[in-house]
Amino acid sequence: MTAHPALIEWPEDPSDAAGLALWTSEDIATATGGRASARFAVSGVEIDSRDVVEGDLFFALKGESSDGHRYLEGAAGRGAAGAVVEHASFGPHVLVSNTSSALEDLGKAARSRVDAGIIGVTGSAGKTGVKEALYSALDRACRGRAHRSVKSYNNHVGVPLSLARMPAATRFGVFEMGMNHTGELAALTRLVRPHVAIVTTIAPAHIGHFSGEEEIADAKGEIFEGLERGGVAIIPADSRHFERLRAKAALHAERVISFGSNRDATVRLIDALPAPGGGTLVTADLDGRKVCYTIAQPGAHWVTNSLAVMAAVEAIGGDLGAAGLALAEMEGLAGRGARNTIPASAGDGSGRALLIDESYNANPASMAVTLQQLGQTPATRRIAILGSMRELGADEARYHADLAGPVAEGKVDRLILVGPEMAALASALGKSGAGSLAAAIDVAHVENTAEAAQCLAADGVRGGDAILVKGSNSVGLGALVRSLTAREQ
């Protein structure tokens, strides 16, 4: 049987004629105002010599405590095809006056050369998950020509790096942008120049650098300043800062779309039901059109995230069907909700336990949501290992103490608190961990991740346990997750 050509051939696309190289030395020199020592072509861009693979362009960036020029030999040994440097070097290179400025210039050149729909994502929580879901949805429907910032490359180095890695044939680009000071996002969004800009939520993350949540909302609203003409702003309808965000968005966007449960939301949640095998079956109203889809990720926060994803896919001209499939298949991200099963170590060592990895970041809002989800997770015993929440300013003790309610809602049986800031929560719970909130909780307060690992090992992991690990990245709880999952390797 011979298949019909229309079923096995992609339609022709003008971008098919684009070269295979990501950048040539001539392109790099033109974009950066530098001088190439030789002709070369690269297939990737890297700033960490340890991550260089064959064919990469290595940027020798200078930092406060390091100088990338010291690692040129190592980068070349790993296969770098060329480098961007500030002083003449062995091997193929482009000589520039400032490598950090050159990286930004290359990012600008990458943005200028594509004919792509660009989405920018920011927010106090959920931005990485929304970015990954959008990428999966758009990549599925455009022959693999979607691009996104990897990991959490969302700062003044990560954003231009992510732009510089964008191929010329890209059809959709999704870029995460973060900030912890006023003015940072304004600079980043003018590099990205999105057609669609999303604010996922406003919460007291990095509030130590701001006077209050209102100032955080204003800083997140800076993402709209870089919108292209005719751009779309997407904002959370259920946020108490909605009107503030809408007013900011209206200054720069042709259209403002809201998402959430609010009856006036443009993309409105109609219903959310538990799906067979986990996740949620969602019914939503997309500006008068009803859609139904399944989300693999558990939790009410993912229901809300999915509404933002659907709003952005429609606004950028993507495929809603592909978006639904992507949400149904999307797995948890390492450090941000990944779920692993690990072998039991206590008793006879039989059975399996669930490890929920939320070790990358934490703020009061995300802590509350994640603990709520833990309480809804079937388990014979629930263990929460919670690390300090950083950059909360003068009210950090109150924010930590206020987690007593979410801990009770999480039906936690055993609680290991990590870091000096968690002393406030330990005090709020009392020595028994009971207080007036719930039945007694086994509470331990330790100083660091190593002590947390010892504390967990002392009682062991039992079959049927559900173990949540969550804290600010600087606490280092990712090392505990890696040690627990290493036994599976």
XYZ file of C-alpha atoms in Angstrom:
489
model
C 0.000 0.000 0.000
C 1.368 3.388 -1.018
C 0.682 6.352 1.262
C -0.651 9.487 -0.348
C 2.133 12.131 -0.513
C -0.052 14.667 1.257
C -0.047 12.430 4.317
C 3.703 12.008 4.565
C 5.119 15.300 3.285
C 5.168 18.620 5.129
C 4.074 21.628 3.053
C 6.908 23.760 1.746
C 7.987 26.677 3.913
C 10.206 29.609 2.806
C 12.318 29.148 5.934
C 13.350 25.688 4.702
C 15.967 27.445 2.592
C 17.671 28.962 5.654
C 21.197 27.775 6.388
C 21.787 25.036 8.908
C 24.267 27.014 10.996
C 22.883 29.020 13.903
C 25.469 31.768 13.312
C 28.455 32.306 11.061
C 31.485 34.304 12.117
C 30.430 37.032 9.675
C 26.969 37.200 11.280
C 28.470 37.425 14.759
C 30.943 40.134 13.783
C 28.220 42.191 12.102
C 25.842 41.885 15.055
C 28.445 42.713 17.698
C 30.640 45.192 15.840
C 33.540 42.812 16.376
C 36.300 41.427 14.185
C 36.483 37.769 13.218
C 39.904 36.082 13.236
C 38.761 33.383 10.809
C 35.653 32.033 9.134
C 33.644 29.595 11.212
C 30.051 28.550 11.908
C 28.375 27.533 15.151
C 25.315 25.492 16.077
C 24.827 26.721 19.646
C 25.747 29.460 22.125
C 27.108 28.869 25.631
C 28.459 30.974 28.513
C 29.598 28.148 30.813
C 32.614 26.252 29.506
C 31.509 23.135 31.396
C 28.340 22.979 29.299
C 29.986 23.501 25.909
C 29.338 20.810 23.303
C 30.821 20.385 19.858
C 29.933 23.246 17.527
C 29.111 25.822 20.217
C 30.057 29.488 20.327
C 31.574 30.285 23.733
C 31.137 33.760 25.194
C 34.010 34.637 27.538
C 31.966 36.762 29.938
C 33.548 38.669 32.781
C 31.829 38.596 36.172
C 32.572 40.010 39.591
C 34.517 36.924 40.625
C 35.263 35.092 37.375
C 36.576 35.700 33.885
C 35.454 33.471 31.036
C 38.762 34.057 29.242
C 40.353 31.705 31.775
C 38.215 28.866 30.404
C 38.795 29.309 26.690
C 41.094 26.319 26.491
C 38.552 24.137 28.284
C 35.778 25.298 25.966
C 37.913 24.532 22.920
C 38.704 21.106 24.342
C 34.991 20.370 24.577
C 34.497 21.229 20.925
C 33.701 24.939 20.797
C 33.822 26.074 17.168
C 34.608 29.653 18.105
C 34.576 32.206 20.901
C 33.675 35.829 21.548
C 36.510 37.493 23.438
C 37.789 40.876 24.597
C 41.446 40.232 23.767
C 43.120 38.222 21.031
C 42.971 34.494 21.651
C 44.150 31.262 20.149
C 41.661 29.559 17.877
C 38.758 31.015 15.900
C 37.192 34.012 17.644
C 35.398 37.312 17.278
C 37.135 40.160 19.073
C 34.826 42.693 20.771
C 35.256 45.494 23.279
C 32.829 43.999 25.830
C 31.578 40.419 25.771
C 28.485 41.119 27.894
C 27.373 43.866 25.522
C 28.185 41.594 22.580
C 25.903 38.883 23.960
C 23.081 41.405 24.211
C 23.787 42.595 20.670
C 23.676 39.038 19.337
C 20.382 38.513 21.134
C 18.981 41.646 19.495
C 20.153 40.423 16.095
C 18.465 37.060 16.661
C 15.211 38.761 17.573
C 15.376 41.038 14.514
C 16.009 38.300 11.963
C 13.070 36.009 12.829
C 9.565 36.171 11.464
C 8.057 34.574 14.538
C 5.315 35.028 17.093
C 7.028 35.955 20.359
C 5.560 35.454 23.837
C 7.016 36.880 27.051
C 6.120 35.367 30.426
C 6.624 36.778 33.903
C 4.946 36.486 37.314
C 5.657 35.804 40.958
C 4.991 32.082 40.461
C 4.183 29.709 37.631
C 6.161 31.453 34.899
C 8.501 28.527 34.174
C 5.624 26.039 34.028
C 3.572 28.285 31.751
C 6.623 28.874 29.537
C 7.248 25.130 29.197
C 3.578 24.369 28.533
C 3.434 27.055 25.846
C 6.578 25.736 24.220
C 5.186 22.186 24.149
C 1.888 23.373 22.709
C 3.404 25.524 19.971
C 6.255 23.157 19.079
C 3.792 20.323 18.521
C 1.977 22.282 15.830
C 4.839 23.982 13.947
C 7.143 21.202 12.789
C 9.424 21.566 15.794
C 10.174 25.216 15.099
C 9.288 26.623 18.489
C 12.033 27.993 20.718
C 12.124 28.865 24.407
C 14.456 29.916 27.153
C 15.720 26.811 28.942
C 15.873 26.247 32.693
C 15.243 29.603 34.374
C 17.400 31.747 32.120
C 15.320 34.827 32.823
C 17.738 37.571 33.918
C 20.014 40.137 32.252
C 22.331 37.327 31.063
C 19.842 34.509 30.541
C 17.420 36.443 28.335
C 19.964 37.632 25.726
C 21.548 34.164 25.808
C 18.155 32.562 25.105
C 17.553 35.025 22.282
C 20.993 34.370 20.787
C 20.177 30.647 20.685
C 17.017 31.212 18.614
C 17.332 29.795 15.063
C 16.460 32.005 12.105
C 13.677 29.605 11.052
C 11.838 29.859 14.395
C 8.047 30.190 14.102
C 7.250 30.754 17.789
C 9.492 31.939 20.636
C 8.613 31.792 24.334
C 10.792 33.703 26.787
C 10.653 33.761 30.559
C 11.563 37.055 32.213
C 12.202 37.565 35.917
C 13.140 40.429 38.169
C 13.780 41.330 41.777
C 14.178 45.092 41.367
C 12.216 47.855 39.657
C 13.356 48.549 36.094
C 14.864 45.127 35.391
C 11.865 43.772 33.505
C 11.546 46.934 31.417
C 15.043 46.353 30.054
C 14.434 42.646 29.365
C 11.100 43.096 27.604
C 12.621 45.630 25.222
C 15.096 42.937 24.181
C 12.407 40.285 23.709
C 9.827 42.610 22.071
C 6.927 40.177 22.588
C 3.711 40.108 20.611
C 1.999 38.576 23.647
C 3.001 39.330 27.253
C 1.727 37.307 30.231
C 1.708 38.033 33.953
C 0.882 34.735 35.675
C 0.282 35.984 39.226
C 1.351 38.553 41.802
C 2.617 37.315 45.175
C 5.173 38.449 47.805
C 8.183 36.910 46.043
C 11.351 39.047 46.443
C 9.207 41.420 48.502
C 12.282 42.331 50.534
C 13.285 44.517 47.580
C 9.898 46.273 47.350
C 7.636 48.359 49.550
C 4.708 45.954 49.067
C 2.792 43.824 46.598
C 1.542 46.908 44.764
C 5.123 47.784 43.852
C 5.708 44.180 42.762
C 2.640 44.424 40.500
C 4.009 47.628 38.974
C 7.388 45.987 38.373
C 5.787 42.905 36.759
C 3.669 45.217 34.626
C 6.848 46.507 33.019
C 6.657 43.486 30.696
C 3.971 45.310 28.711
C 6.351 48.174 27.893
C 8.125 46.064 25.283
C 5.015 44.876 23.434
C 5.130 45.144 19.674
C 2.494 47.272 17.929
C -0.849 45.463 18.107
C 0.364 43.401 21.050
C -1.747 41.471 23.532
C -1.470 41.580 27.344
C -2.685 38.588 29.390
C -3.346 39.171 33.099
C -4.837 37.222 36.068
C -8.503 38.139 36.587
C -8.569 36.746 40.136
C -5.652 38.829 41.409
C -6.414 41.640 43.823
C -4.002 43.664 41.680
C -6.064 43.095 38.528
C -7.111 46.711 38.031
C -3.540 47.897 38.569
C -2.241 45.446 35.968
C -5.035 46.237 33.529
C -4.321 49.961 33.718
C -0.636 49.341 33.009
C -1.387 46.915 30.176
C -3.847 49.320 28.537
C -1.038 51.839 28.036
C 0.884 49.477 25.762
C -1.408 46.689 24.499
C -4.000 46.792 21.757
C -5.947 44.087 23.575
C -6.044 42.987 27.215
C -7.124 39.401 27.961
C -7.880 38.239 31.496
C -7.932 34.649 32.721
C -9.325 32.984 35.843
C -12.512 32.097 37.682
C -13.880 35.633 37.823
C -17.168 35.840 35.941
C -15.839 38.728 33.842
C -12.627 36.944 32.806
C -12.053 36.767 29.043
C -10.812 33.184 29.437
C -13.001 31.870 32.237
C -12.967 28.602 34.139
C -16.346 26.888 33.923
C -15.552 23.594 35.624
C -12.619 21.534 36.902
C -13.062 17.846 37.736
C -10.555 15.157 38.771
C -9.426 13.254 35.696
C -9.023 9.477 35.621
C -5.424 8.618 36.464
C -4.746 12.010 38.028
C -4.754 15.565 36.800
C -7.817 17.637 36.017
C -10.489 17.781 33.342
C -11.059 21.464 32.585
C -13.933 23.188 30.831
C -13.314 26.826 29.982
C -14.953 29.676 28.099
C -12.507 31.330 25.661
C -14.232 34.616 24.957
C -17.502 32.920 24.083
C -16.121 29.620 22.815
C -16.280 26.573 25.098
C -13.246 24.247 25.205
C -12.546 21.102 27.191
C -9.122 19.597 27.865
C -7.158 17.568 30.401
C -4.171 18.700 32.470
C -1.703 16.045 33.586
C -0.280 18.196 36.383
C -2.211 18.124 39.686
C -3.337 21.178 41.602
C -5.649 24.162 41.293
C -2.693 26.372 40.355
C -2.185 24.320 37.195
C -5.835 24.795 36.288
C -5.248 28.545 36.425
C -1.934 28.226 34.559
C -3.682 26.311 31.788
C -6.103 29.179 31.228
C -3.158 31.532 30.672
C -1.644 29.010 28.250
C -4.859 28.688 26.246
C -5.262 32.462 26.148
C -1.719 32.920 24.820
C -1.974 30.125 22.242
C -5.120 31.670 20.798
C -3.679 35.201 20.903
C -0.499 34.183 19.033
C -2.418 32.196 16.413
C -1.477 28.742 17.649
C -3.403 25.474 17.623
C -5.715 25.016 20.639
C -6.026 21.289 19.944
C -2.267 20.855 20.113
C -2.234 22.914 23.309
C -4.769 20.576 24.895
C -2.688 17.536 23.960
C 0.458 19.166 25.336
C -1.197 19.911 28.682
C -2.488 16.335 28.886
C 1.020 14.919 28.378
C 3.167 17.437 30.248
C 5.219 15.977 33.095
C 6.421 17.835 36.164
C 9.633 19.845 35.861
C 12.688 19.087 37.977
C 12.550 21.348 41.017
C 9.073 22.529 40.077
C 6.658 19.711 40.668
C 8.394 16.642 39.253
C 7.045 13.485 40.853
C 9.339 10.527 41.378
C 8.784 7.172 43.019
C 11.600 6.055 45.296
C 12.143 2.789 47.170
C 11.298 2.538 50.837
C 14.211 2.373 53.275
C 12.387 1.738 56.555
C 11.008 -1.562 57.831
C 11.635 -4.410 55.437
C 12.378 -1.948 52.646
C 9.410 -2.991 50.564
C 7.047 -0.619 48.809
C 7.480 2.712 47.117
C 7.158 6.333 48.190
C 6.204 9.437 46.202
C 8.765 12.256 46.118
C 7.417 15.663 45.049
C 10.294 17.865 43.927
C 9.561 21.576 44.450
C 13.106 22.355 45.522
C 13.877 25.172 43.112
C 11.859 28.041 44.501
C 9.476 29.104 47.255
C 7.411 32.081 48.296
C 4.393 32.304 50.623
C 1.855 31.824 47.828
C 3.568 28.855 46.196
C 4.185 27.227 49.590
C 0.474 27.438 50.434
C -0.616 26.031 47.062
C 1.868 23.154 47.173
C 0.971 22.184 50.740
C -2.694 22.216 49.788
C -1.923 19.820 46.959
C 0.022 17.569 49.354
C -3.094 17.337 51.518
C -5.043 16.071 48.513
C -2.403 13.489 47.577
C -3.259 9.921 48.654
C -0.664 8.667 51.152
C -0.338 6.627 54.324
C 1.972 9.318 55.707
C 2.759 12.831 54.485
C 6.215 14.282 55.047
C 7.048 17.892 54.240
C 10.652 19.098 54.105
C 10.369 22.874 53.870
C 13.319 25.203 53.369
C 13.487 28.884 54.173
C 11.818 31.407 51.880
C 14.365 34.077 50.995
C 14.173 37.785 50.070
C 11.036 38.472 52.130
C 12.417 41.522 53.913
C 11.422 42.812 57.329
C 8.258 40.666 57.490
C 10.019 37.359 56.812
C 9.221 35.994 60.300
C 5.494 36.659 59.804
C 5.476 35.076 56.334
C 7.127 31.945 57.706
C 4.870 31.762 60.776
C 1.800 32.134 58.554
C 2.603 28.780 56.936
C 1.158 27.069 60.026
C -2.292 27.118 58.425
C -1.159 25.668 55.066
C 0.820 22.963 56.944
C -2.387 21.918 58.683
C -4.265 22.005 55.369
C -1.538 19.798 53.920
C -2.356 17.092 56.514
C 1.362 16.830 57.271
C 2.350 14.008 59.621
C 6.046 14.779 59.756
C 7.601 18.184 59.176
C 11.298 18.944 58.712
C 12.048 22.673 58.638
C 15.357 23.765 57.139
C 17.145 27.070 57.686
C 17.172 29.762 60.377
C 14.183 31.622 58.921
C 12.011 28.576 59.597
C 12.362 29.116 63.355
C 9.279 31.337 63.182
C 7.150 28.506 61.776
C 8.520 26.041 64.330
C 7.541 28.489 67.069
C 4.088 29.053 65.592
C 3.405 25.338 65.491
C 4.670 24.804 69.022
C 6.851 21.974 70.218
C 4.119 19.425 69.541
C 3.255 20.940 66.203
C -0.397 20.875 67.206
C -1.449 24.279 68.459
C -5.123 24.835 67.792
C -4.830 24.029 64.115
C -4.630 20.263 63.826
C -3.594 16.999 65.341
C -0.014 16.727 66.550
C 2.682 16.951 63.918
C 6.170 15.529 64.360
C 8.262 18.693 63.869
C 12.038 18.979 63.518
C 13.948 22.178 62.828
C 17.470 21.865 61.380
C 20.030 24.318 60.037
C 20.881 22.887 56.624
C 20.190 20.285 53.949
C 22.711 17.787 55.332
C 20.956 17.787 58.699
C 17.586 17.449 56.955
C 18.865 14.343 55.150
C 20.033 12.866 58.452
C 16.688 13.644 60.050
C 14.793 11.923 57.241
C 17.132 8.932 57.298
C 16.717 8.473 61.057
C 13.098 7.432 60.632
C 13.431 6.242 57.054
C 11.128 6.346 54.070
C 8.168 3.990 54.226
C 6.103 2.508 51.444
C 3.078 4.720 50.842
C 4.783 7.942 52.019
C 4.306 11.171 50.118
C 7.345 13.438 50.599
C 7.247 17.092 49.602
C 10.581 18.938 49.289
C 10.225 22.694 48.815
C 12.298 25.783 49.566
C 14.206 28.651 48.004
C 16.934 27.399 45.676
C 19.666 28.910 47.840
C 18.745 26.511 50.661
C 20.086 23.670 48.520
C 17.283 21.130 48.909
C 17.860 20.030 45.327
C 20.837 18.061 46.638
C 18.507 16.121 48.933
C 16.205 15.314 46.013
C 19.148 14.122 43.934
C 20.381 11.880 46.731
C 16.943 10.327 47.179
C 16.430 9.704 43.474
C 20.012 8.456 42.929
C 19.033 5.103 44.382
C 16.869 4.609 41.314
C 19.782 5.024 38.908
